[in-house]
């Protein structure tokens, strides 16, 4: 294995802080990792104190993951380049709308043989009306290999060390065991597949479906309706991957990144919660994000926008009615009660 591998976590929201618990624990106990893990933290003032200072002194992210101790070997750093410059493994876990800017800042300032692991769920708009996977953006800007981790991993439950699974998409058979070692614990089980693009597509698209589940909850529909939304959403996810990200393996959808993440997000995630409130209160998505998420970003509506941008360009909106109607409801072009009508007419029912 050579020298001990240094790890940097880029991001410190609730998911970044939860994963820092696992990575900090493993880096401390396993010989092939440097025990000190750096974590880039966007500096904020909390009751007159810097957030980095609080994390480094009290080993707790009081804003995004209160009540959980982060291992003392995880060191919060407010300068992105400083945090990342010596790392062999860069763990990306920031809202997807910030990733380009941060990669541009890191360009030419990291180890040339570093690798990335993206935990970011979403797409970005590409030129010519397409969309681009976040791992591809990181790879293109930083010129490093980038793998992905997606799964049914609500951050609070991971931090509570409740048993769950996750999926790593990694095409490099030599590096896959290193990533598994870094992330896996007794209560956080990792499966590695080589179908990385499909793993990432699942992680992004399920947030759109979760918005649909939230609309149904807001309108008072029950579990049968939600099951139908999950099934139809899964069918659109599979069709999307098979249409735009060939070759896509159907077996990947049975991994934690696929059907498991879809179920947990449609019952427990922030996209579902905010979408329910959107129907009940009549407030905008932006207002509710500010009110309900304590500074965190909502991924479902922006992912729906990016997907719709591509479907519209390719004249394929009608082939993905669930994705399309979620986007139109989020932007006010459709009323929420039109969502169920779209499901009734879904091409899956022909």
Coordinates of N, CA, C and O in Angstrom, one line a residue, residues 109-266:
X109 N -3.8 22.7 -7.3 CA -3.3 22.9 -5.9 C -3.5 21.6 -5.1 O -3.4 21.7 -3.9
X110 N -3.8 20.5 -5.7 CA -3.9 19.2 -5.0 C -2.9 18.3 -5.6 O -2.3 18.5 -6.6
X111 N -2.7 17.1 -4.9 CA -1.8 16.1 -5.3 C -2.2 15.6 -6.7 O -3.4 15.3 -6.9
X112 N -1.3 15.5 -7.7 CA -1.8 15.0 -9.0 C -2.3 13.6 -9.0 O -3.1 13.3 -9.9
X113 N -1.9 12.8 -8.1 CA -2.3 11.4 -8.0 C -3.4 11.2 -7.0 O -3.8 10.1 -6.7
X114 N -4.0 12.3 -6.5 CA -5.2 12.1 -5.6 C -6.4 11.5 -6.3 O -6.4 11.5 -7.6
X115 N -7.3 11.0 -5.5 CA -8.6 10.5 -6.1 C -9.7 11.1 -5.4 O -9.5 11.6 -4.2
X116 N -10.9 11.2 -6.0 CA -12.0 11.8 -5.4 C -13.1 10.7 -5.1 O -13.2 9.7 -5.8
X117 N -13.9 11.0 -4.1 CA -15.1 10.2 -3.9 C -16.3 11.2 -3.7 O -16.2 12.0 -2.7
X118 N -17.2 11.2 -4.6 CA -18.3 12.1 -4.5 C -19.5 11.5 -3.8 O -20.0 10.5 -4.2
X119 N -20.0 12.2 -2.8 CA -21.3 11.9 -2.1 C -22.4 12.8 -2.5 O -23.4 12.9 -1.8
X120 N -22.2 13.6 -3.6 CA -23.1 14.6 -4.0 C -24.2 14.1 -4.9 O -23.9 13.5 -6.0
X121 N -25.4 14.4 -4.5 CA -26.6 13.9 -5.3 C -27.1 15.0 -6.2 O -27.7 16.0 -5.6
X122 N -27.0 15.0 -7.5 CA -27.5 16.0 -8.4 C -26.8 16.0 -9.7 O -25.9 15.2 -9.9
X123 N -27.2 16.9 -10.6 CA -26.6 17.0 -11.9 C -26.2 18.5 -12.0 O -26.6 19.3 -11.2
X124 N -25.6 18.8 -13.1 CA -25.4 20.2 -13.5 C -25.7 20.4 -15.0 O -25.6 19.4 -15.7
X125 N -26.2 21.5 -15.3 CA -26.5 21.7 -16.7 C -25.3 21.8 -17.6 O -24.3 22.4 -17.2
X126 N -25.3 21.1 -18.7 CA -24.2 21.2 -19.6 C -24.5 22.0 -20.9 O -25.7 22.2 -21.1
X127 N -23.5 22.3 -21.6 CA -23.8 23.1 -22.8 C -24.6 22.2 -23.8 O -24.5 21.0 -23.8
X128 N -25.4 22.9 -24.6 CA -26.2 22.1 -25.7 C -27.4 21.4 -25.1 O -27.9 20.5 -25.8
X129 N -27.8 21.8 -23.9 CA -29.1 21.3 -23.4 C -29.0 20.0 -22.7 O -30.0 19.4 -22.3
X130 N -27.8 19.5 -22.5 CA -27.7 18.2 -21.7 C -27.4 18.5 -20.2 O -27.5 19.6 -19.8
X131 N -27.2 17.4 -19.5 CA -26.8 17.5 -18.1 C -25.5 16.7 -17.9 O -25.2 15.8 -18.6
X132 N -24.9 17.0 -16.8 CA -23.6 16.4 -16.6 C -23.6 15.9 -15.1 O -24.1 16.5 -14.2
X133 N -23.0 14.7 -15.0 CA -22.9 14.1 -13.6 C -21.8 14.9 -12.8 O -20.8 15.3 -13.4
X134 N -22.0 15.0 -11.5 CA -21.1 15.8 -10.7 C -19.7 15.2 -10.7 O -18.7 15.9 -10.7
X135 N -19.7 13.8 -10.6 CA -18.3 13.2 -10.6 C -17.6 13.5 -11.9 O -16.3 13.6 -11.9
X136 N -18.3 13.6 -13.0 CA -17.6 13.9 -14.3 C -17.1 15.4 -14.3 O -16.0 15.7 -14.8
X137 N -17.8 16.3 -13.6 CA -17.4 17.7 -13.5 C -16.1 17.8 -12.7 O -15.1 18.4 -13.1
X138 N -16.1 17.1 -11.6 CA -14.9 17.1 -10.7 C -13.7 16.5 -11.4 O -12.6 17.1 -11.4
X139 N -14.0 15.4 -12.1 CA -12.9 14.7 -12.9 C -12.3 15.6 -14.0 O -11.1 15.8 -14.1
X140 N -13.2 16.3 -14.7 CA -12.8 17.2 -15.8 C -12.0 18.4 -15.3 O -11.0 18.7 -15.8
X141 N -12.5 19.0 -14.2 CA -11.8 20.2 -13.7 C -10.4 19.9 -13.0 O -9.4 20.5 -13.2
X142 N -10.5 18.8 -12.2 CA -9.3 18.5 -11.4 C -8.3 17.5 -12.0 O -7.2 17.2 -11.5
X143 N -8.9 16.8 -13.1 CA -8.1 15.8 -13.8 C -7.6 14.7 -12.8 O -6.5 14.3 -12.8
X144 N -8.6 14.2 -12.0 CA -8.3 13.0 -11.1 C -9.4 12.0 -11.3 O -10.5 12.3 -11.8
X145 N -9.2 10.8 -10.9 CA -10.2 9.7 -10.9 C -11.2 10.0 -9.8 O -10.8 10.4 -8.7
X146 N -12.5 9.9 -10.1 CA -13.5 10.2 -9.2 C -14.5 9.0 -9.1 O -15.0 8.6 -10.1
X147 N -14.8 8.5 -7.9 CA -15.7 7.5 -7.7 C -16.9 8.1 -6.9 O -16.9 9.2 -6.5
X148 N -18.0 7.3 -6.7 CA -19.2 7.8 -6.1 C -19.7 6.9 -5.0 O -19.5 5.7 -5.0
X149 N -20.4 7.5 -4.0 CA -21.0 6.8 -2.9 C -22.4 7.3 -2.8 O -22.7 8.5 -2.7
X150 N -23.4 6.4 -2.9 CA -24.8 6.8 -2.8 C -25.6 5.7 -2.1 O -25.2 4.5 -2.2
X151 N -26.6 6.0 -1.3 CA -27.3 4.9 -0.6 C -28.5 5.5 0.2 O -28.7 6.7 0.3
X152 N -29.2 4.6 0.8 CA -30.3 4.9 1.8 C -29.6 5.4 3.1 O -29.6 4.6 4.0
X153 N -29.2 6.6 3.1 CA -28.3 7.1 4.2 C -28.8 8.4 4.8 O -28.1 9.4 4.6
X154 N -29.9 8.4 5.4 CA -30.3 9.7 6.1 C -29.3 10.0 7.1 O -28.9 9.2 8.0
X155 N -28.8 11.2 7.1 CA -27.6 11.6 7.8 C -27.7 11.4 9.3 O -26.9 10.9 10.0
X156 N -28.9 11.8 9.9 CA -29.1 11.6 11.3 C -29.0 10.2 11.8 O -28.5 9.9 12.8
X157 N -29.6 9.3 11.0 CA -29.5 7.9 11.3 C -28.1 7.3 11.2 O -27.8 6.4 12.0
X158 N -27.4 7.7 10.2 CA -26.0 7.3 10.1 C -25.2 7.8 11.3 O -24.4 7.0 11.9
X159 N -25.4 9.0 11.7 CA -24.7 9.6 12.9 C -25.1 8.9 14.2 O -24.3 8.7 15.1
X160 N -26.4 8.4 14.2 CA -26.9 7.6 15.4 C -26.3 6.2 15.4 O -26.6 5.4 16.3
X161 N -25.6 5.8 14.3 CA -25.1 4.5 14.1 C -26.1 3.4 14.0 O -26.0 2.3 14.5
X162 N -27.3 3.8 13.4 CA -28.3 2.8 13.2 C -27.9 2.0 11.9 O -27.4 2.6 11.0
X163 N -28.1 0.8 11.9 CA -27.7 -0.1 10.8 C -28.2 0.4 9.4 O -29.4 0.7 9.3
X164 N -27.3 0.5 8.4 CA -27.8 0.8 7.1 C -26.7 0.3 6.1 O -25.6 -0.1 6.5
X165 N -27.1 0.5 4.8 CA -26.2 0.0 3.7 C -25.9 1.2 2.8 O -26.7 2.2 2.8
X166 N -24.8 1.1 2.0 CA -24.6 2.1 1.0 C -23.9 1.4 -0.2 O -23.5 0.3 -0.1
X167 N -23.8 2.2 -1.3 CA -23.2 1.6 -2.5 C -22.1 2.6 -3.0 O -22.3 3.8 -3.1
X168 N -20.9 2.0 -3.3 CA -19.8 2.7 -3.9 C -19.7 2.3 -5.3 O -19.7 1.1 -5.6
X169 N -19.7 3.3 -6.3 CA -19.5 3.0 -7.7 C -18.1 3.3 -8.0 O -17.6 4.4 -7.9
X170 N -17.3 2.2 -8.3 CA -15.9 2.4 -8.5 C -15.4 1.4 -9.6 O -15.5 0.2 -9.4
X171 N -14.8 1.9 -10.7 CA -14.4 1.1 -11.8 C -12.9 0.6 -11.6 O -12.5 -0.2 -12.3
X172 N -12.3 1.1 -10.5 CA -10.9 0.7 -10.3 C -10.8 -0.4 -9.2 O -11.0 -0.1 -8.1
X173 N -10.6 -1.6 -9.7 CA -10.6 -2.8 -8.7 C -9.5 -2.7 -7.6 O -9.7 -3.2 -6.6
X174 N -8.4 -1.9 -7.9 CA -7.4 -1.8 -6.9 C -7.8 -0.8 -5.8 O -7.4 -1.0 -4.7
X175 N -8.5 0.2 -6.2 CA -8.8 1.2 -5.2 C -10.1 1.0 -4.5 O -10.3 1.5 -3.3
X176 N -11.0 0.1 -5.0 CA -12.3 -0.2 -4.4 C -12.1 -0.6 -2.9 O -12.8 -0.1 -2.0
X177 N -11.2 -1.6 -2.6 CA -11.1 -2.0 -1.2 C -10.6 -0.9 -0.3 O -11.0 -0.9 0.9
X178 N -9.8 0.0 -0.8 CA -9.3 1.1 0.1 C -10.5 2.0 0.5 O -10.7 2.4 1.7
X179 N -11.4 2.3 -0.5 CA -12.6 3.1 -0.2 C -13.5 2.4 0.8 O -14.1 3.0 1.7
X180 N -13.7 1.1 0.5 CA -14.5 0.3 1.4 C -14.0 0.3 2.9 O -14.7 0.5 3.8
X181 N -12.7 0.2 3.0 CA -12.0 0.2 4.3 C -12.3 1.6 5.0 O -12.5 1.7 6.2
X182 N -12.2 2.6 4.2 CA -12.3 4.0 4.8 C -13.7 4.3 5.3 O -13.8 5.0 6.3
X183 N -14.7 3.7 4.6 CA -16.1 4.1 4.9 C -16.8 3.1 5.8 O -17.6 3.4 6.6
X184 N -16.5 1.8 5.6 CA -17.4 0.8 6.2 C -17.2 0.6 7.7 O -16.1 0.7 8.2
X185 N -18.3 0.5 8.4 CA -18.2 0.1 9.9 C -19.2 -1.0 10.1 O -19.9 -1.5 9.1
X186 N -19.3 -1.5 11.3 CA -20.3 -2.6 11.6 C -21.7 -2.2 11.2 O -22.5 -3.1 10.9
X187 N -22.0 -0.9 11.4 CA -23.4 -0.5 11.2 C -23.6 0.3 9.8 O -24.7 0.8 9.6
X188 N -22.5 0.3 9.0 CA -22.6 1.0 7.8 C -21.9 0.2 6.7 O -20.7 0.2 6.5
X189 N -22.7 -0.7 6.1 CA -22.2 -1.7 5.2 C -22.1 -1.2 3.8 O -23.0 -0.7 3.2
X190 N -21.0 -1.5 3.2 CA -20.7 -1.0 1.8 C -20.7 -2.1 0.8 O -20.0 -3.1 1.0
X191 N -21.4 -1.9 -0.3 CA -21.3 -2.8 -1.5 C -20.6 -2.0 -2.6 O -20.9 -0.8 -2.7
X192 N -19.7 -2.6 -3.3 CA -19.0 -1.9 -4.4 C -19.4 -2.5 -5.7 O -19.4 -3.7 -5.9
X193 N -19.8 -1.6 -6.6 CA -20.2 -2.0 -8.0 C -19.4 -1.2 -9.0 O -18.9 -0.1 -8.6
X194 N -19.2 -1.7 -10.2 CA -18.4 -0.9 -11.2 C -19.2 0.0 -12.1 O -18.7 0.7 -12.9
X195 N -20.6 -0.1 -11.8 CA -21.5 0.7 -12.7 C -21.7 2.1 -12.1 O -22.8 2.5 -11.7
X196 N -20.6 2.9 -12.0 CA -20.6 4.1 -11.2 C -21.6 5.2 -11.7 O -22.2 5.8 -10.9
X197 N -21.8 5.3 -13.0 CA -22.7 6.3 -13.5 C -24.1 6.1 -13.1 O -24.8 7.0 -12.7
X198 N -24.5 4.8 -13.1 CA -25.9 4.4 -12.7 C -26.1 4.7 -11.2 O -27.1 5.2 -10.8
X199 N -25.1 4.4 -10.4 CA -25.1 4.7 -9.0 C -25.4 6.2 -8.8 O -26.3 6.5 -8.0
X200 N -24.7 7.0 -9.5 CA -24.8 8.4 -9.3 C -26.2 8.9 -9.9 O -26.8 9.8 -9.3
X201 N -26.6 8.4 -11.0 CA -27.9 8.8 -11.6 C -29.0 8.5 -10.6 O -29.9 9.3 -10.4
X202 N -29.0 7.3 -9.9 CA -30.0 7.0 -8.9 C -30.0 8.0 -7.8 O -31.1 8.5 -7.4
X203 N -28.8 8.4 -7.3 CA -28.7 9.3 -6.2 C -29.3 10.7 -6.5 O -29.9 11.3 -5.7
X204 N -29.2 11.1 -7.8 CA -29.8 12.4 -8.2 C -31.3 12.3 -8.4 O -32.1 13.1 -7.9
X205 N -31.7 11.3 -9.2 CA -33.1 11.2 -9.6 C -34.1 10.9 -8.5 O -35.2 11.4 -8.5
X206 N -33.6 10.2 -7.5 CA -34.6 9.8 -6.4 C -35.1 11.1 -5.7 O -36.2 11.0 -5.2
X207 N -34.4 12.2 -5.7 CA -34.9 13.4 -5.0 C -36.1 14.0 -5.7 O -36.9 14.6 -5.1
X208 N -36.1 13.8 -7.1 CA -37.3 14.3 -7.8 C -38.5 13.5 -7.4 O -39.6 14.0 -7.2
X209 N -38.4 12.2 -7.4 CA -39.5 11.3 -7.0 C -40.0 11.6 -5.6 O -41.2 11.6 -5.3
X210 N -39.0 11.9 -4.7 CA -39.4 12.2 -3.3 C -40.2 13.5 -3.2 O -41.1 13.6 -2.4
X211 N -40.0 14.4 -4.1 CA -40.9 15.6 -4.2 C -42.3 15.2 -4.5 O -43.3 15.7 -3.9
X212 N -42.4 14.3 -5.5 CA -43.8 13.8 -5.8 C -44.4 13.1 -4.6 O -45.6 13.3 -4.4
X213 N -43.7 12.3 -3.9 CA -44.2 11.6 -2.7 C -44.7 12.7 -1.7 O -45.7 12.5 -1.0
X214 N -43.9 13.8 -1.5 CA -44.3 14.9 -0.6 C -45.6 15.6 -1.1 O -46.5 15.9 -0.3
X215 N -45.7 15.8 -2.4 CA -47.0 16.4 -2.9 C -48.2 15.5 -2.5 O -49.2 16.0 -2.1
X216 N -48.0 14.2 -2.7 CA -49.1 13.3 -2.4 C -49.4 13.3 -0.9 O -50.6 13.3 -0.5
X217 N -48.4 13.4 -0.1 CA -48.6 13.5 1.4 C -49.4 14.8 1.7 O -50.3 14.8 2.5
X218 N -49.0 15.8 1.1 CA -49.6 17.1 1.3 C -51.1 17.1 0.9 O -51.9 17.8 1.5
X219 N -51.4 16.3 -0.1 CA -52.8 16.3 -0.5 C -53.6 15.2 0.2 O -54.8 15.0 -0.1
X220 N -53.0 14.5 1.1 CA -53.7 13.5 2.0 C -53.8 12.2 1.4 O -54.7 11.4 1.8
X221 N -53.1 11.8 0.3 CA -53.1 10.5 -0.2 C -52.4 9.5 0.7 O -51.5 9.9 1.6
X222 N -52.6 8.2 0.6 CA -52.1 7.3 1.5 C -50.9 6.5 1.0 O -50.2 6.9 0.0
X223 N -50.6 5.4 1.7 CA -49.4 4.6 1.4 C -49.5 3.9 0.0 O -48.5 3.6 -0.7
X224 N -50.7 3.5 -0.4 CA -50.9 2.9 -1.7 C -50.4 3.8 -2.8 O -49.7 3.4 -3.8
X225 N -50.8 5.1 -2.7 CA -50.4 6.1 -3.7 C -48.9 6.3 -3.7 O -48.3 6.3 -4.7
X226 N -48.4 6.3 -2.5 CA -46.9 6.5 -2.4 C -46.2 5.4 -3.0 O -45.2 5.6 -3.7
X227 N -46.7 4.2 -2.8 CA -46.0 3.0 -3.4 C -46.1 3.1 -4.9 O -45.1 2.7 -5.6
X228 N -47.2 3.6 -5.5 CA -47.3 3.7 -6.9 C -46.3 4.8 -7.4 O -45.6 4.6 -8.5
X229 N -46.2 5.9 -6.6 CA -45.2 6.9 -7.0 C -43.8 6.4 -7.0 O -43.0 6.6 -7.9
X230 N -43.5 5.6 -6.0 CA -42.1 5.0 -5.9 C -41.9 4.1 -7.1 O -40.8 4.1 -7.7
X231 N -42.9 3.2 -7.4 CA -42.7 2.3 -8.6 C -42.6 3.0 -9.9 O -41.6 2.8 -10.7
X232 N -43.5 4.0 -10.1 CA -43.4 4.7 -11.4 C -42.1 5.6 -11.5 O -41.5 5.7 -12.5
X233 N -41.7 6.1 -10.3 CA -40.5 6.9 -10.2 C -39.3 6.0 -10.6 O -38.4 6.4 -11.3
X234 N -39.3 4.8 -10.0 CA -38.2 3.8 -10.3 C -38.2 3.5 -11.8 O -37.1 3.4 -12.4
X235 N -39.3 3.3 -12.4 CA -39.4 3.0 -13.8 C -38.8 4.1 -14.6 O -38.0 3.9 -15.6
X236 N -39.1 5.3 -14.2 CA -38.5 6.5 -15.0 C -37.0 6.6 -14.7 O -36.2 7.0 -15.6
X237 N -36.6 6.3 -13.5 CA -35.1 6.3 -13.2 C -34.4 5.3 -14.1 O -33.3 5.6 -14.7
X238 N -35.0 4.1 -14.2 CA -34.3 3.0 -15.0 C -34.3 3.5 -16.5 O -33.3 3.4 -17.2
X239 N -35.4 4.0 -17.0 CA -35.5 4.4 -18.4 C -34.5 5.5 -18.7 O -33.9 5.6 -19.7
X240 N -34.4 6.5 -17.7 CA -33.5 7.6 -17.9 C -32.0 7.1 -18.0 O -31.3 7.5 -18.9
X241 N -31.7 6.2 -17.1 CA -30.3 5.7 -17.1 C -30.0 4.9 -18.4 O -29.0 5.0 -19.0
X242 N -31.0 4.1 -18.8 CA -30.8 3.3 -20.0 C -30.8 4.1 -21.3 O -30.2 3.8 -22.3
X243 N -31.5 5.3 -21.3 CA -31.6 6.2 -22.4 C -30.3 7.0 -22.6 O -29.7 7.2 -23.6
X244 N -29.8 7.5 -21.4 CA -28.7 8.5 -21.5 C -27.4 8.1 -20.9 O -26.4 8.7 -21.1
X245 N -27.4 7.0 -20.2 CA -26.1 6.5 -19.6 C -25.8 5.1 -19.8 O -25.6 4.3 -18.9
X246 N -25.9 4.6 -21.1 CA -25.6 3.3 -21.4 C -24.1 3.0 -21.2 O -23.3 3.9 -21.4
X247 N -23.6 1.8 -20.9 CA -24.5 0.6 -20.5 C -24.9 0.7 -19.1 O -24.0 1.0 -18.2
X248 N -26.1 0.6 -18.8 CA -26.6 0.7 -17.4 C -27.1 -0.7 -16.9 O -27.8 -1.4 -17.7
X249 N -26.6 -1.1 -15.8 CA -26.9 -2.5 -15.3 C -28.2 -2.4 -14.4 O -28.2 -1.7 -13.4
X250 N -29.2 -3.2 -14.8 CA -30.4 -3.3 -14.0 C -30.2 -3.7 -12.6 O -30.8 -3.1 -11.6
X251 N -29.2 -4.5 -12.3 CA -28.9 -5.0 -11.0 C -28.5 -3.8 -10.0 O -28.7 -3.9 -8.8
X252 N -27.9 -2.7 -10.6 CA -27.5 -1.6 -9.8 C -28.7 -1.0 -9.1 O -28.6 -0.4 -8.0
X253 N -29.9 -1.0 -9.7 CA -31.1 -0.4 -9.1 C -31.6 -1.2 -7.9 O -32.4 -0.7 -7.1
X254 N -31.1 -2.4 -7.7 CA -31.5 -3.2 -6.6 C -30.5 -3.0 -5.4 O -30.7 -3.4 -4.3
X255 N -29.5 -2.3 -5.7 CA -28.5 -1.9 -4.6 C -29.1 -0.8 -3.7 O -30.1 -0.2 -4.0
X256 N -28.4 -0.5 -2.6 CA -28.8 0.6 -1.7 C -29.0 1.9 -2.4 O -29.9 2.7 -2.1
X257 N -28.2 2.2 -3.4 CA -28.2 3.5 -4.1 C -29.5 3.6 -5.0 O -29.9 4.7 -5.3
X258 N -30.2 2.5 -5.2 CA -31.4 2.5 -6.1 C -32.7 2.4 -5.3 O -33.1 3.4 -4.7
X259 N -33.3 1.3 -5.3 CA -34.6 1.2 -4.7 C -34.6 1.5 -3.2 O -35.5 2.1 -2.7
X260 N -33.5 1.2 -2.5 CA -33.5 1.5 -1.0 C -33.5 3.0 -0.7 O -34.2 3.5 0.1
X261 N -32.6 3.7 -1.5 CA -32.5 5.1 -1.3 C -33.8 5.8 -1.7 O -34.3 6.7 -1.1
X262 N -34.4 5.3 -2.7 CA -35.7 5.8 -3.2 C -36.8 5.7 -2.1 O -37.5 6.7 -1.8
X263 N -36.9 4.5 -1.5 CA -37.9 4.3 -0.5 C -37.6 5.2 0.7 O -38.5 5.9 1.2
X264 N -36.4 5.3 1.2 CA -36.1 6.0 2.4 C -36.3 7.5 2.2 O -36.9 8.2 3.0
X265 N -36.0 8.0 1.0 CA -36.2 9.4 0.7 C -37.6 9.8 0.5 O -38.0 10.9 0.9
X266 N -38.4 8.9 0.0 CA -39.8 9.2 -0.2 C -40.6 9.1 1.1 O -41.8 9.6 1.2

